[in-house]
Short mmCIF file of C-alpha atoms and ligand atoms in Angstrom, two decimals:
data_model
loop_
_atom_site.label_atom_id
_atom_site.label_comp_id
_atom_site.label_asym_id
_atom_site.label_seq_id
_atom_site.Cartn_x
_atom_site.Cartn_y
_atom_site.Cartn_z
CA MET A 5 -0.24 0.02 -0.10
CA PRO A 6 0.77 3.19 -0.80
CA ASN A 7 3.04 5.78 1.63
CA ASN A 8 1.37 8.81 0.33
CA PRO A 9 -1.84 10.47 1.07
CA MET A 10 -5.38 8.61 -0.97
CA VAL A 11 -8.27 10.61 -0.85
CA ALA A 12 -11.60 10.12 -1.53
CA GLY A 13 -15.06 12.41 -0.91
CA TRP A 14 -18.93 11.47 -2.07
CA GLU A 15 -22.13 13.46 -1.33
CA SER A 16 -24.84 11.00 -0.98
CA PRO A 17 -28.36 11.39 0.12
CA SER A 18 -30.91 11.13 2.68
CA ASN A 19 -34.02 8.69 2.03
CA ILE A 20 -37.55 7.75 3.27
CA ALA A 21 -38.53 4.84 3.47
CA LEU A 22 -42.32 3.84 2.45
CA VAL A 23 -42.56 0.20 4.10
CA LYS A 24 -40.41 0.58 7.28
CA TYR A 25 -37.79 -1.53 8.87
CA TRP A 26 -38.74 -1.36 12.21
CA GLY A 27 -36.97 -4.26 14.71
CA LYS A 28 -33.14 -5.60 13.61
CA TYR A 29 -31.51 -8.82 15.26
CA GLY A 30 -27.93 -10.10 14.44
CA ASP A 31 -25.22 -7.36 13.33
CA GLN A 32 -28.24 -4.61 12.92
CA LEU A 33 -30.10 -7.22 10.25
CA PRO A 34 -33.89 -6.09 9.69
CA LYS A 35 -36.95 -8.58 11.11
CA ASN A 36 -38.75 -7.32 7.61
CA PRO A 37 -37.90 -5.90 4.28
CA SER A 38 -38.52 -2.02 3.48
CA VAL A 39 -38.86 -0.76 0.51
CA SER A 40 -37.48 3.31 0.23
CA PHE A 41 -37.34 6.07 -2.15
CA THR A 42 -33.85 7.95 -2.04
CA LEU A 43 -34.17 11.99 -1.92
CA SER A 44 -32.03 14.34 -3.52
CA LYS A 45 -31.89 17.54 -2.32
CA ALA A 46 -30.74 16.04 1.49
CA VAL A 47 -27.48 14.94 1.24
CA THR A 48 -24.10 14.03 2.77
CA THR A 49 -21.01 15.63 1.34
CA THR A 50 -17.95 13.39 2.84
CA GLU A 51 -14.29 13.67 2.09
CA VAL A 52 -11.68 11.24 3.55
CA THR A 53 -7.90 11.96 2.95
CA MET A 54 -6.11 8.49 4.36
CA VAL A 55 -1.88 7.77 5.34
CA ARG A 56 -0.70 4.61 6.32
CA SER A 57 1.70 5.65 9.45
CA ASP A 58 4.15 2.85 10.27
CA GLN A 59 3.34 4.13 13.52
CA HIS A 60 0.09 2.70 14.21
CA LYS A 61 -1.90 -0.44 14.97
CA ASP A 62 -4.93 0.59 15.25
CA ILE A 63 -6.44 2.76 13.48
CA GLU A 64 -6.45 7.28 14.33
CA LEU A 65 -9.18 9.69 13.46
CA SER A 66 -10.14 13.19 13.37
CA PHE A 67 -13.38 13.77 12.53
CA LEU A 68 -14.84 17.11 11.84
CA PHE A 69 -18.25 17.75 11.37
CA GLU A 70 -19.25 20.94 9.18
CA GLY A 71 -15.93 22.28 10.10
CA LYS A 72 -15.90 21.35 13.54
CA GLU A 73 -15.22 18.78 15.79
CA ASN A 74 -18.08 16.81 17.45
CA ALA A 75 -16.83 14.30 20.10
CA ALA A 76 -20.56 12.44 19.94
CA PHE A 77 -20.24 11.89 16.03
CA ALA A 78 -15.86 10.99 16.27
CA SER A 79 -16.99 8.80 18.70
CA ARG A 80 -19.82 6.27 16.56
CA ILE A 81 -17.83 6.86 13.98
CA GLU A 82 -14.29 5.18 15.83
CA LYS A 83 -16.51 2.34 17.36
CA TRP A 84 -18.12 1.66 13.61
CA LEU A 85 -14.42 1.24 11.65
CA ASN A 86 -13.13 -0.26 14.46
CA LYS A 87 -15.63 -3.28 13.92
CA LEU A 88 -14.89 -2.62 9.65
CA VAL A 89 -11.17 -2.66 9.59
CA GLN A 90 -11.71 -6.58 12.05
CA ASP A 91 -13.66 -7.40 10.03
CA HIS A 92 -14.40 -6.00 6.73
CA LEU A 93 -11.78 -4.04 6.03
CA PRO A 94 -7.97 -4.63 6.44
CA PHE A 95 -6.41 -2.59 4.97
CA LEU A 96 -7.85 0.69 7.11
CA ARG A 97 -5.61 -1.06 9.94
CA GLY A 98 -2.56 1.22 11.55
CA SER A 99 -3.67 4.89 8.62
CA ILE A 100 -4.68 8.04 10.04
CA ILE A 101 -8.05 9.00 8.70
CA ASP A 102 -8.70 12.42 8.41
CA VAL A 103 -13.11 12.44 7.70
CA SER A 104 -14.76 15.84 6.92
CA THR A 105 -18.43 16.36 6.40
CA LYS A 106 -21.40 18.76 5.70
CA ASN A 107 -25.43 18.26 5.67
CA SER A 108 -27.46 20.26 3.15
CA PHE A 109 -29.91 20.56 5.45
CA PRO A 110 -29.37 23.08 8.25
CA HIS A 111 -28.21 20.86 11.61
CA SER A 112 -31.10 20.40 13.85
CA SER A 113 -33.68 20.86 11.23
CA GLY A 114 -35.16 17.42 12.86
CA ILE A 115 -33.96 15.88 9.67
CA ALA A 116 -31.83 12.78 10.38
CA SER A 117 -28.75 12.66 9.08
CA SER A 118 -27.41 9.30 9.56
CA ALA A 119 -28.79 7.43 5.99
CA SER A 120 -26.98 10.19 3.98
CA GLY A 121 -24.03 10.79 6.40
CA MET A 122 -23.21 7.11 6.89
CA SER A 123 -23.78 6.00 3.42
CA ALA A 124 -21.38 9.21 1.97
CA LEU A 125 -19.00 8.40 4.99
CA SER A 126 -19.15 4.04 3.47
CA LEU A 127 -18.45 5.25 0.22
CA CYS A 128 -15.20 7.28 0.36
CA LEU A 129 -13.75 3.98 2.55
CA CYS A 130 -15.21 1.51 -0.54
CA ASP A 131 -13.50 3.83 -2.51
CA LEU A 132 -10.55 3.94 -0.40
CA LEU A 133 -10.64 0.38 -0.80
CA TYR A 134 -10.84 0.00 -4.72
CA GLN A 135 -7.88 3.17 -4.68
CA THR A 136 -5.68 0.44 -3.08
CA LYS A 137 -6.66 -3.11 -5.25
CA GLU A 138 -6.15 0.16 -8.27
CA GLU A 139 -9.59 -0.72 -9.01
CA ARG A 140 -11.15 2.00 -11.55
CA ASP A 141 -14.35 0.27 -12.81
CA TYR A 142 -17.17 1.26 -9.99
CA ASP A 143 -19.10 -1.43 -10.56
CA ASP A 144 -22.50 -3.23 -8.71
CA ASP A 145 -20.30 -5.05 -6.35
CA PHE A 146 -18.79 -1.95 -5.24
CA TYR A 147 -22.30 -0.35 -4.61
CA LYS A 148 -23.67 -3.09 -3.55
CA GLN A 149 -20.55 -3.09 -0.34
CA ALA A 150 -20.93 -0.18 0.20
CA SER A 151 -24.21 -1.20 0.85
CA PHE A 152 -23.28 -3.77 2.64
CA ILE A 153 -20.34 -1.44 4.96
CA SER A 154 -23.52 1.39 5.55
CA ARG A 155 -25.76 -1.61 6.84
CA LEU A 156 -23.74 -1.80 9.60
CA GLY A 157 -23.25 1.84 10.44
CA SER A 158 -26.96 2.89 10.52
CA GLY A 159 -29.43 0.04 8.99
CA SER A 160 -31.28 2.71 6.92
CA ALA A 161 -28.19 4.14 5.69
CA CYS A 162 -28.06 1.28 2.96
CA ARG A 163 -30.49 2.90 0.45
CA SER A 164 -28.91 5.43 0.54
CA VAL A 165 -26.63 4.06 -2.21
CA TYR A 166 -28.74 3.46 -4.58
CA PRO A 167 -30.28 5.60 -7.31
CA GLU A 168 -34.70 6.21 -7.22
CA MET A 169 -35.79 3.97 -5.11
CA ALA A 170 -34.30 0.65 -2.85
CA VAL A 171 -35.42 -2.57 -1.60
CA TRP A 172 -33.56 -4.07 1.43
CA GLY A 173 -34.14 -7.65 3.53
CA GLY A 174 -35.12 -10.51 2.36
CA HIS A 175 -38.58 -11.03 0.16
CA ASP A 176 -39.12 -14.41 -1.17
CA GLN A 177 -41.01 -12.21 -4.62
CA ILE A 178 -38.10 -9.84 -4.93
CA PRO A 179 -34.88 -11.77 -6.38
CA HIS A 180 -31.83 -10.83 -4.54
CA SER A 181 -32.87 -8.92 -1.87
CA SER A 182 -31.49 -9.49 0.58
CA ASP A 183 -31.07 -8.78 4.73
CA GLU A 184 -27.30 -8.17 4.47
CA HIS A 185 -27.03 -5.59 1.52
CA ALA A 186 -29.58 -3.11 -0.13
CA ILE A 187 -30.78 -3.67 -3.11
CA CYS A 188 -31.54 -0.83 -6.32
CA ILE A 189 -34.83 -1.72 -8.17
CA LYS A 190 -35.57 1.41 -10.50
CA ASP A 191 -35.42 -0.68 -12.98
CA GLN A 192 -38.99 -2.22 -11.68
CA ILE A 193 -40.45 1.02 -11.21
CA HIS A 194 -42.94 3.39 -13.60
CA PRO A 195 -41.75 6.63 -14.74
CA VAL A 196 -44.70 7.91 -12.35
CA PHE A 197 -42.49 7.62 -9.04
CA LYS A 198 -39.17 8.71 -11.26
CA THR A 199 -40.12 12.45 -10.87
CA PHE A 200 -41.86 11.31 -7.37
CA HIS A 201 -41.96 14.41 -5.12
CA ASP A 202 -40.84 14.48 -1.20
CA ASP A 203 -41.33 18.21 1.11
CA ILE A 204 -40.98 17.95 4.41
CA LEU A 205 -42.77 19.61 6.74
CA ILE A 206 -40.30 20.49 9.70
CA VAL A 207 -43.02 20.95 12.47
CA SER A 208 -40.28 19.92 15.60
CA ALA A 209 -36.00 20.18 14.93
CA GLN A 210 -35.79 19.32 18.59
CA GLU A 211 -33.88 16.21 19.34
CA LYS A 212 -35.65 12.94 19.15
CA LYS A 213 -36.62 11.45 23.09
CA VAL A 214 -36.62 8.24 21.30
CA SER A 215 -33.66 7.01 19.64
CA SER A 216 -34.87 4.35 16.76
CA THR A 217 -32.10 2.75 18.22
CA ALA A 218 -33.85 2.44 21.47
CA GLY A 219 -37.14 1.85 19.20
CA HIS A 220 -35.90 -1.06 17.39
CA HIS A 221 -34.50 -2.26 20.24
CA LEU A 222 -37.87 -2.19 21.73
CA MET A 223 -39.74 -4.15 19.45
CA ASN A 224 -38.68 -7.94 20.53
CA GLY A 225 -40.37 -7.05 24.23
CA ASN A 226 -43.91 -5.73 21.31
CA PRO A 227 -46.54 -8.41 21.37
CA TYR A 228 -47.92 -7.48 17.82
CA ALA A 229 -43.89 -7.61 16.26
CA PRO A 230 -44.59 -11.66 14.67
CA ALA A 231 -47.99 -9.95 13.36
CA ARG A 232 -46.35 -6.54 12.00
CA TYR A 233 -43.64 -8.67 10.30
CA GLN A 234 -45.57 -10.68 8.96
CA GLN A 235 -47.69 -7.77 7.61
CA ALA A 236 -44.57 -6.29 6.64
CA HIS A 237 -44.04 -9.23 3.85
CA ASP A 238 -47.55 -9.33 1.94
CA ARG A 239 -47.59 -5.08 2.06
CA MET A 240 -44.11 -5.31 0.32
CA THR A 241 -45.86 -8.22 -2.11
CA LEU A 242 -48.20 -5.10 -3.16
CA LEU A 243 -46.36 -2.70 -3.31
CA MET A 244 -43.59 -3.79 -5.50
CA SER A 245 -46.87 -4.48 -8.32
CA ALA A 246 -48.11 -1.05 -7.24
CA LEU A 247 -44.73 0.57 -8.12
CA HIS A 248 -44.71 -1.24 -11.07
CA ASN A 249 -47.49 -0.43 -12.48
CA GLY A 250 -47.52 2.57 -11.48
CA ASP A 251 -51.20 2.65 -9.23
CA VAL A 252 -50.66 6.30 -7.54
CA SER A 253 -53.98 4.91 -5.04
CA THR A 254 -52.40 1.21 -3.66
CA PHE A 255 -49.28 3.24 -3.51
CA GLY A 256 -50.76 6.11 -1.47
CA LYS A 257 -52.29 3.72 0.64
CA ILE A 258 -49.84 1.60 2.02
CA THR A 259 -47.01 4.18 2.47
CA GLU A 260 -49.81 5.60 4.85
CA ASP A 261 -51.34 2.29 6.56
CA GLU A 262 -47.08 2.00 7.10
CA ALA A 263 -46.84 5.48 8.66
CA MET A 264 -49.72 4.67 11.09
CA THR A 265 -48.52 1.49 12.29
CA LEU A 266 -44.55 2.45 12.56
CA HIS A 267 -46.45 4.84 15.41
CA ALA A 268 -48.59 2.98 16.43
CA LEU A 269 -46.44 -0.26 17.30
CA MET A 270 -43.81 2.65 19.22
CA MET A 271 -47.45 3.61 21.15
CA CYS A 272 -47.79 0.04 21.96
CA SER A 273 -43.99 0.03 23.56
CA ASP A 274 -43.75 -0.88 27.02
CA PRO A 275 -42.60 1.76 27.81
CA PRO A 276 -45.37 3.07 25.08
CA TYR A 277 -43.82 6.37 23.23
CA MET A 278 -44.79 9.01 21.36
CA LEU A 279 -43.35 10.89 18.63
CA MET A 280 -45.84 12.45 16.86
CA GLU A 281 -47.27 16.36 18.15
CA GLU A 282 -50.55 18.15 17.51
CA ALA A 283 -48.80 19.34 14.28
CA SER A 284 -48.46 16.06 12.78
CA LEU A 285 -52.21 14.65 13.13
CA ALA A 286 -53.22 18.00 12.04
CA ILE A 287 -51.64 18.34 8.71
CA ILE A 288 -52.94 14.56 8.23
CA LYS A 289 -56.05 15.37 8.67
CA LYS A 290 -56.04 17.88 6.33
CA ILE A 291 -54.32 15.99 3.57
CA LYS A 292 -56.85 13.29 3.68
CA THR A 293 -59.26 16.25 3.35
CA TYR A 294 -58.38 18.17 0.66
CA ARG A 295 -57.47 14.40 -0.89
CA ALA A 296 -60.63 13.53 -0.90
CA ASP A 297 -62.32 17.62 -2.00
CA THR A 298 -59.93 17.62 -4.65
CA GLY A 299 -59.19 14.04 -5.60
CA VAL A 300 -55.78 15.09 -6.14
CA PRO A 301 -53.37 12.11 -5.07
CA ILE A 302 -51.16 13.36 -2.19
CA TYR A 303 -49.98 11.30 0.91
CA PHE A 304 -48.03 11.89 3.71
CA THR A 305 -45.32 9.48 5.45
CA LEU A 306 -42.98 10.25 8.56
CA ASP A 307 -40.24 8.93 9.41
CA ALA A 308 -40.00 7.78 12.95
CA GLY A 309 -40.26 11.08 14.24
CA PRO A 310 -42.46 14.13 14.11
CA ASN A 311 -42.29 15.95 10.89
CA ILE A 312 -44.89 14.99 6.92
CA HIS A 313 -42.97 13.54 4.48
CA VAL A 314 -46.26 15.14 1.51
CA LEU A 315 -45.66 12.88 -1.11
CA TYR A 316 -46.63 13.29 -4.25
CA PRO A 317 -46.92 13.33 -8.50
CA GLU A 318 -45.03 15.53 -10.39
CA GLU A 319 -47.65 16.72 -12.11
CA PHE A 320 -49.93 18.02 -9.48
CA GLN A 321 -46.78 20.36 -8.34
CA SER A 322 -48.19 23.29 -8.31
CA GLN A 323 -51.39 22.53 -7.53
CA THR A 324 -50.23 21.73 -4.03
CA GLU A 325 -47.47 23.60 -3.33
CA ASN A 326 -50.66 26.33 -3.28
CA PHE A 327 -52.32 24.49 -0.45
CA ILE A 328 -48.91 23.48 2.07
CA THR A 329 -48.63 27.12 1.64
CA SER A 330 -51.48 28.33 2.48
CA ASP A 331 -52.73 25.52 4.61
CA LEU A 332 -49.68 23.44 5.88
CA LEU A 333 -46.94 26.24 6.62
CA PRO A 334 -48.50 26.90 9.06
CA HIS A 335 -48.16 24.38 11.35
CA CYS A 336 -44.58 23.89 11.15
CA HIS A 337 -41.52 24.91 13.22
CA GLU A 338 -40.93 28.70 12.13
CA GLY A 339 -42.80 27.49 8.60
CA ARG A 340 -39.81 25.30 7.47
CA ILE A 341 -40.08 23.15 4.66
CA ILE A 342 -37.38 21.76 2.64
CA LYS A 343 -38.67 21.13 -1.40
CA ASP A 344 -37.00 17.54 -2.06
CA LYS A 345 -37.85 14.95 -4.23
CA VAL A 346 -36.35 11.18 -5.72
CA GLY A 347 -32.97 11.75 -6.65
CA ASN A 348 -30.34 10.22 -8.83
CA GLY A 349 -28.35 8.65 -6.14
CA PRO A 350 -24.71 8.99 -4.49
CA LYS A 351 -22.52 11.55 -6.49
CA LYS A 352 -18.52 10.96 -6.83
CA ILE A 353 -16.54 14.05 -6.00
CA LYS A 354 -13.18 12.77 -5.52
O1 LIG B 422 -31.76 2.64 10.08
P1 LIG B 422 -32.31 3.32 11.80
O2 LIG B 422 -32.16 2.96 12.66
O3 LIG B 422 -31.89 4.96 11.82
O4 LIG B 422 -34.04 2.86 11.56
C1 LIG B 422 -34.99 3.83 10.97
C2 LIG B 422 -35.88 3.21 10.66
C3 LIG B 422 -36.82 4.25 10.07
O5 LIG B 422 -36.24 5.09 9.39
C4 LIG B 422 -38.44 4.26 11.32
C5 LIG B 422 -38.13 3.13 9.43
C6 LIG B 422 -37.22 3.03 7.78
O6 LIG B 422 -36.90 1.92 7.22
O7 LIG B 422 -35.99 4.05 7.46
#
């Protein structure tokens, strides 16, 4: 391996799940399959410089988030890197690694940055691995490996390395699907979904009271868990067919049912907890009423938090934007919104 510095830089997007991953086993493996839209504007840009050091056996990490040191992020990444060195990326052993990372969306905007952040860093690490092997072809195996590495950092991040849409988790009727890494399904979806909009309404920018890690863990004692995992499999079958056929109303029904199920599972955990706010419910009700009154196919989903993702086809953009501005924005924290849409996946920048 050369002693001169190696550099890699990638921009990687966030993603929003339609059928949700909620509950895990083993080393970040999902209890049920999930499917997501890859976003385009909510991205993390990461640059990594790696120098081989003869004096080190372990990894020495320096980590900058938006130009500043961040001890909490650094310690999470250091733990993950040490695991990777042992089991999957031994070429990193004994190196000095400088990571510099920034988000396109403001910190504490209520947007989870783990999917974009972990996938951007994983892409950089796989890029460095390819450089050591003098590989220049970023082929399917490259993205598969980046997805696998991302998964070990943050489960849902493994879906962010692909354009348009990705499936993560083994499913009998989805060829090549796996618990170990996500797969790209862009060739299996109708064109209407390739330009779908996702306007993210920021209801609260506060840190979550219960982390996703704790939420996944609580599924282990949830009496509804077995039925939930079966339901997610069944909904995947129905949603994959709707995605293929361009059936927007079936897509919308399953997507909304999934968001409600996710939050219901939180409310019936032991101890129970709630991440929706009054404003989340007000927005959901208004979306349903507007859809019923106008026939405009506008739907919602939520992550593990109070913010609402408003999903609609491109052709309804102007109508929907007017409705959002007049009726939904007043419920948002400081009128905040991130207007995103389905995107083309990560980009190599260095
Ligand atoms: O990847 P994690 O551990 O942050 O969990 C993500 C869980 C959900 O966002 C609620 C669902 C999903 O599939 O992304």
